[in-house]
Short mmCIF file of N, CA and C in Angstrom, two decimals:
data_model
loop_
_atom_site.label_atom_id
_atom_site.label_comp_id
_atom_site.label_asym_id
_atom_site.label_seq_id
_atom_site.Cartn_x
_atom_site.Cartn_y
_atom_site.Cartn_z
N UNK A 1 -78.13 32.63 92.95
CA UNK A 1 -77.14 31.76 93.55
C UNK A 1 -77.06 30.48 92.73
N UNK A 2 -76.07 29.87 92.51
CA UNK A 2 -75.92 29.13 91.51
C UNK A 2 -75.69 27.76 92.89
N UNK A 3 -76.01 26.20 91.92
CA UNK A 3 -75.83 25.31 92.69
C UNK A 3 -73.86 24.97 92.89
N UNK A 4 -73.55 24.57 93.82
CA UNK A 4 -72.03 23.98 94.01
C UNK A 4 -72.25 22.37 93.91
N UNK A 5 -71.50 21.35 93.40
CA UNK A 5 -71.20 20.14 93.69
C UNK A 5 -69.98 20.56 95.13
N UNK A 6 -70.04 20.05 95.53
CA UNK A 6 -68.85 19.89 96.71
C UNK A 6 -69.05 18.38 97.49
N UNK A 7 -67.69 17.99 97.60
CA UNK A 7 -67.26 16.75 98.53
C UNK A 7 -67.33 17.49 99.77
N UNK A 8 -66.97 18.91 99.93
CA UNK A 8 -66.72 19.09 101.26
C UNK A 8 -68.13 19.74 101.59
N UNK A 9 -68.48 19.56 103.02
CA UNK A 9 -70.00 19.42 103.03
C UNK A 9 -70.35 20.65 104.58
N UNK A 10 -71.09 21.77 104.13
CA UNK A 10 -71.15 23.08 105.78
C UNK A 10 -70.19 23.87 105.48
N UNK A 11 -69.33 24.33 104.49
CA UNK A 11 -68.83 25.23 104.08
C UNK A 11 -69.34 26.46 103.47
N UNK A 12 -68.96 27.45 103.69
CA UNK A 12 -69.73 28.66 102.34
C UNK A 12 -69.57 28.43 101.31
N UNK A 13 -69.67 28.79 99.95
CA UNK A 13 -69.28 28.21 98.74
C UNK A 13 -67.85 29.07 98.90
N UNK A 14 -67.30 30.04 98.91
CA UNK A 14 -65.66 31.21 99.17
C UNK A 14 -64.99 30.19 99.18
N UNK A 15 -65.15 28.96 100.22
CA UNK A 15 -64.68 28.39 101.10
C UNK A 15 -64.14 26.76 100.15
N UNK A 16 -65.47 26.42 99.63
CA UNK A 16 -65.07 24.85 98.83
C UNK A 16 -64.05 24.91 98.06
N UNK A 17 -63.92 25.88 97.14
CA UNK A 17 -62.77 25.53 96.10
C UNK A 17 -61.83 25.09 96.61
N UNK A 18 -61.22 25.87 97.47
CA UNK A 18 -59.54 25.45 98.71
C UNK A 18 -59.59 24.47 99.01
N UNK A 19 -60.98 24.42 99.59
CA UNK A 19 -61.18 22.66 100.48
C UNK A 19 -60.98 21.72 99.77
N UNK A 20 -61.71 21.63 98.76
CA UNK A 20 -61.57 20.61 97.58
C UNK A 20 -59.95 20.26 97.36
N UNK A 21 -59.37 21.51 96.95
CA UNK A 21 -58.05 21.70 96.25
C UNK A 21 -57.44 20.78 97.64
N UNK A 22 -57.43 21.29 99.01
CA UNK A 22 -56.65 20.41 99.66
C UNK A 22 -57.09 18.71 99.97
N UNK A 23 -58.37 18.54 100.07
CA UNK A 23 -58.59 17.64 99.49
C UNK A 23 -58.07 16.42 98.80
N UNK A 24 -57.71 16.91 97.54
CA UNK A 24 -56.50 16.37 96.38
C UNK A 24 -55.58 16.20 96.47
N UNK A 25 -55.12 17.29 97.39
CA UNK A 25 -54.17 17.50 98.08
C UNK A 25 -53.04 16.00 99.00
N UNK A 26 -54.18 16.17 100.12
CA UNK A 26 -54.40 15.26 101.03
C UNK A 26 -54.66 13.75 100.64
N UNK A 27 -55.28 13.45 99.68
CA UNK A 27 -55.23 12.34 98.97
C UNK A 27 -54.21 11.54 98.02
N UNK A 28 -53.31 12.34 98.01
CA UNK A 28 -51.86 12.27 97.33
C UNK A 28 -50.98 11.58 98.67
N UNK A 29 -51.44 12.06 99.84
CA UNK A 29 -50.22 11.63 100.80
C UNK A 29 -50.27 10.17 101.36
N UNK A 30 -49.35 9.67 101.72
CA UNK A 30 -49.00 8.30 102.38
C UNK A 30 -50.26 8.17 103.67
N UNK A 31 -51.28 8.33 103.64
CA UNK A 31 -51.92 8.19 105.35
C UNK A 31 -51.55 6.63 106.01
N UNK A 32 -51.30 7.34 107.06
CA UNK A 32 -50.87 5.71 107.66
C UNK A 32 -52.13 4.13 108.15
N UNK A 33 -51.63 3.51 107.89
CA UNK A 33 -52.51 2.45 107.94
C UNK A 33 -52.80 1.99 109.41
N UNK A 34 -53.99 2.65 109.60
CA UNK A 34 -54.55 2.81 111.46
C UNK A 34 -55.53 1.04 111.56
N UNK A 35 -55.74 1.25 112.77
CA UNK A 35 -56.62 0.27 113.25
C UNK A 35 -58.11 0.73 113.37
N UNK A 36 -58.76 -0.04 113.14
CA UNK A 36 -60.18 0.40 113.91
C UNK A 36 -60.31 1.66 115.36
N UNK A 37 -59.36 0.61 116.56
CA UNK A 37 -59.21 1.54 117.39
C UNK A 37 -58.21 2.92 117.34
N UNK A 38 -57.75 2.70 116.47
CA UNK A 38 -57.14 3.84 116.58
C UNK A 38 -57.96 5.05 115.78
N UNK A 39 -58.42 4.57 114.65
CA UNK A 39 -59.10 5.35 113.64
C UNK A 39 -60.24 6.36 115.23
N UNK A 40 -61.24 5.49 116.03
CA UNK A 40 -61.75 5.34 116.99
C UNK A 40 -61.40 6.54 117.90
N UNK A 41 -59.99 6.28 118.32
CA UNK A 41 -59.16 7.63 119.19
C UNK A 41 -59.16 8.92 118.73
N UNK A 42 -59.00 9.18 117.44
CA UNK A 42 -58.66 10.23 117.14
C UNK A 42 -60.27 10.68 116.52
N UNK A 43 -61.38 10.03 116.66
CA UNK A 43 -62.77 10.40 116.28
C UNK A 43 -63.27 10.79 117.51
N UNK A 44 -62.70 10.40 118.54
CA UNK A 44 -63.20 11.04 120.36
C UNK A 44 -62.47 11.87 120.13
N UNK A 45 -61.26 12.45 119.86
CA UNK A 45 -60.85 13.55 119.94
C UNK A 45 -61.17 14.43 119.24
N UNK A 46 -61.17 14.16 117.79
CA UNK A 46 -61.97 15.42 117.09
C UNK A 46 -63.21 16.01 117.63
N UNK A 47 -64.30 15.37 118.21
CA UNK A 47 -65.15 15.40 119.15
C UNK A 47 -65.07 16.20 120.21
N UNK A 48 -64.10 15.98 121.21
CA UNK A 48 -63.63 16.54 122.48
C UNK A 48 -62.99 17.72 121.90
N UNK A 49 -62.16 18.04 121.03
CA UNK A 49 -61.59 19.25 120.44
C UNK A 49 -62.52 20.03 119.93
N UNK A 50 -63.53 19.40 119.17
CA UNK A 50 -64.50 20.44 118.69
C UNK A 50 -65.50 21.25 119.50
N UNK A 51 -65.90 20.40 120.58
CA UNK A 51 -66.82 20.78 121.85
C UNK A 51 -66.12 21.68 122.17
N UNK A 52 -64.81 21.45 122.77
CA UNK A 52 -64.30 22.37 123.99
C UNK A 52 -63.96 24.22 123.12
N UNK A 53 -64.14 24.13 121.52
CA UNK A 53 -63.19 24.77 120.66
C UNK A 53 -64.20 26.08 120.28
N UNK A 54 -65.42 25.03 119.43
CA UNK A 54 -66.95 25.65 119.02
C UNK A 54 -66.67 25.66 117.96
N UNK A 55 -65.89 24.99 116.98
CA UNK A 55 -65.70 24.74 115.81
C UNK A 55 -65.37 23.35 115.34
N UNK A 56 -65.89 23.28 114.18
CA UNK A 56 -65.19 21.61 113.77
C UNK A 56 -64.10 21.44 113.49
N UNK A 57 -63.40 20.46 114.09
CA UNK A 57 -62.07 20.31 113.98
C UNK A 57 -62.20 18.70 113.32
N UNK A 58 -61.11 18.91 112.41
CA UNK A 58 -60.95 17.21 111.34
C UNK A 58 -59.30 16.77 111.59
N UNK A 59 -58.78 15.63 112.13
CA UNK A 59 -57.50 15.35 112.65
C UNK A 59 -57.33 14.38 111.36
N UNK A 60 -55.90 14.46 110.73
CA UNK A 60 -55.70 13.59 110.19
C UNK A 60 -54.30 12.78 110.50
N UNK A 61 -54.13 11.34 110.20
CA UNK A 61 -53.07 10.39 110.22
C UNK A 61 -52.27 10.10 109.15
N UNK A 62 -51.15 10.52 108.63
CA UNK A 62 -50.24 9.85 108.11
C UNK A 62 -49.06 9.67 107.80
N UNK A 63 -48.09 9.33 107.53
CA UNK A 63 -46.66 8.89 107.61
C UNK A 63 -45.86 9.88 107.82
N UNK A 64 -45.17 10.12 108.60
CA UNK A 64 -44.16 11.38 108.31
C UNK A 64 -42.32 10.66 107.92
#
């Protein structure tokens, strides 16, 4: 088994390349400029979504 660098972190290795790629992806786009509390809201929800789900769920914010 060979080592992976990965940003994305609890993945299989199958799995990082994509992640990464969207990643880059995702880092290209306008995200909107949140508040503390808001950043805040949507970190209880990823939370509450992931509990109720049994998977991790990652919400993201930005401009449409």
């Amino acid at each position: 088994m060979s080592n992976i660098h990965s940003t994305v972190t609890e993945l299989p290795a199958s799995c990082k390349s994509s992640a990464e790629r969207m990643a880059r992806e995702l880092a290209k786009e306008d995200f909107a400029d949140i508040t503390e509390s808001c950043r805040q809201k949507i970190t209880d929800l990823e939370h509450a979504l992931s509990k109720e789900l049994g998977e991790k769920i990652a919400l993201v914010a930005y401009r449409a």
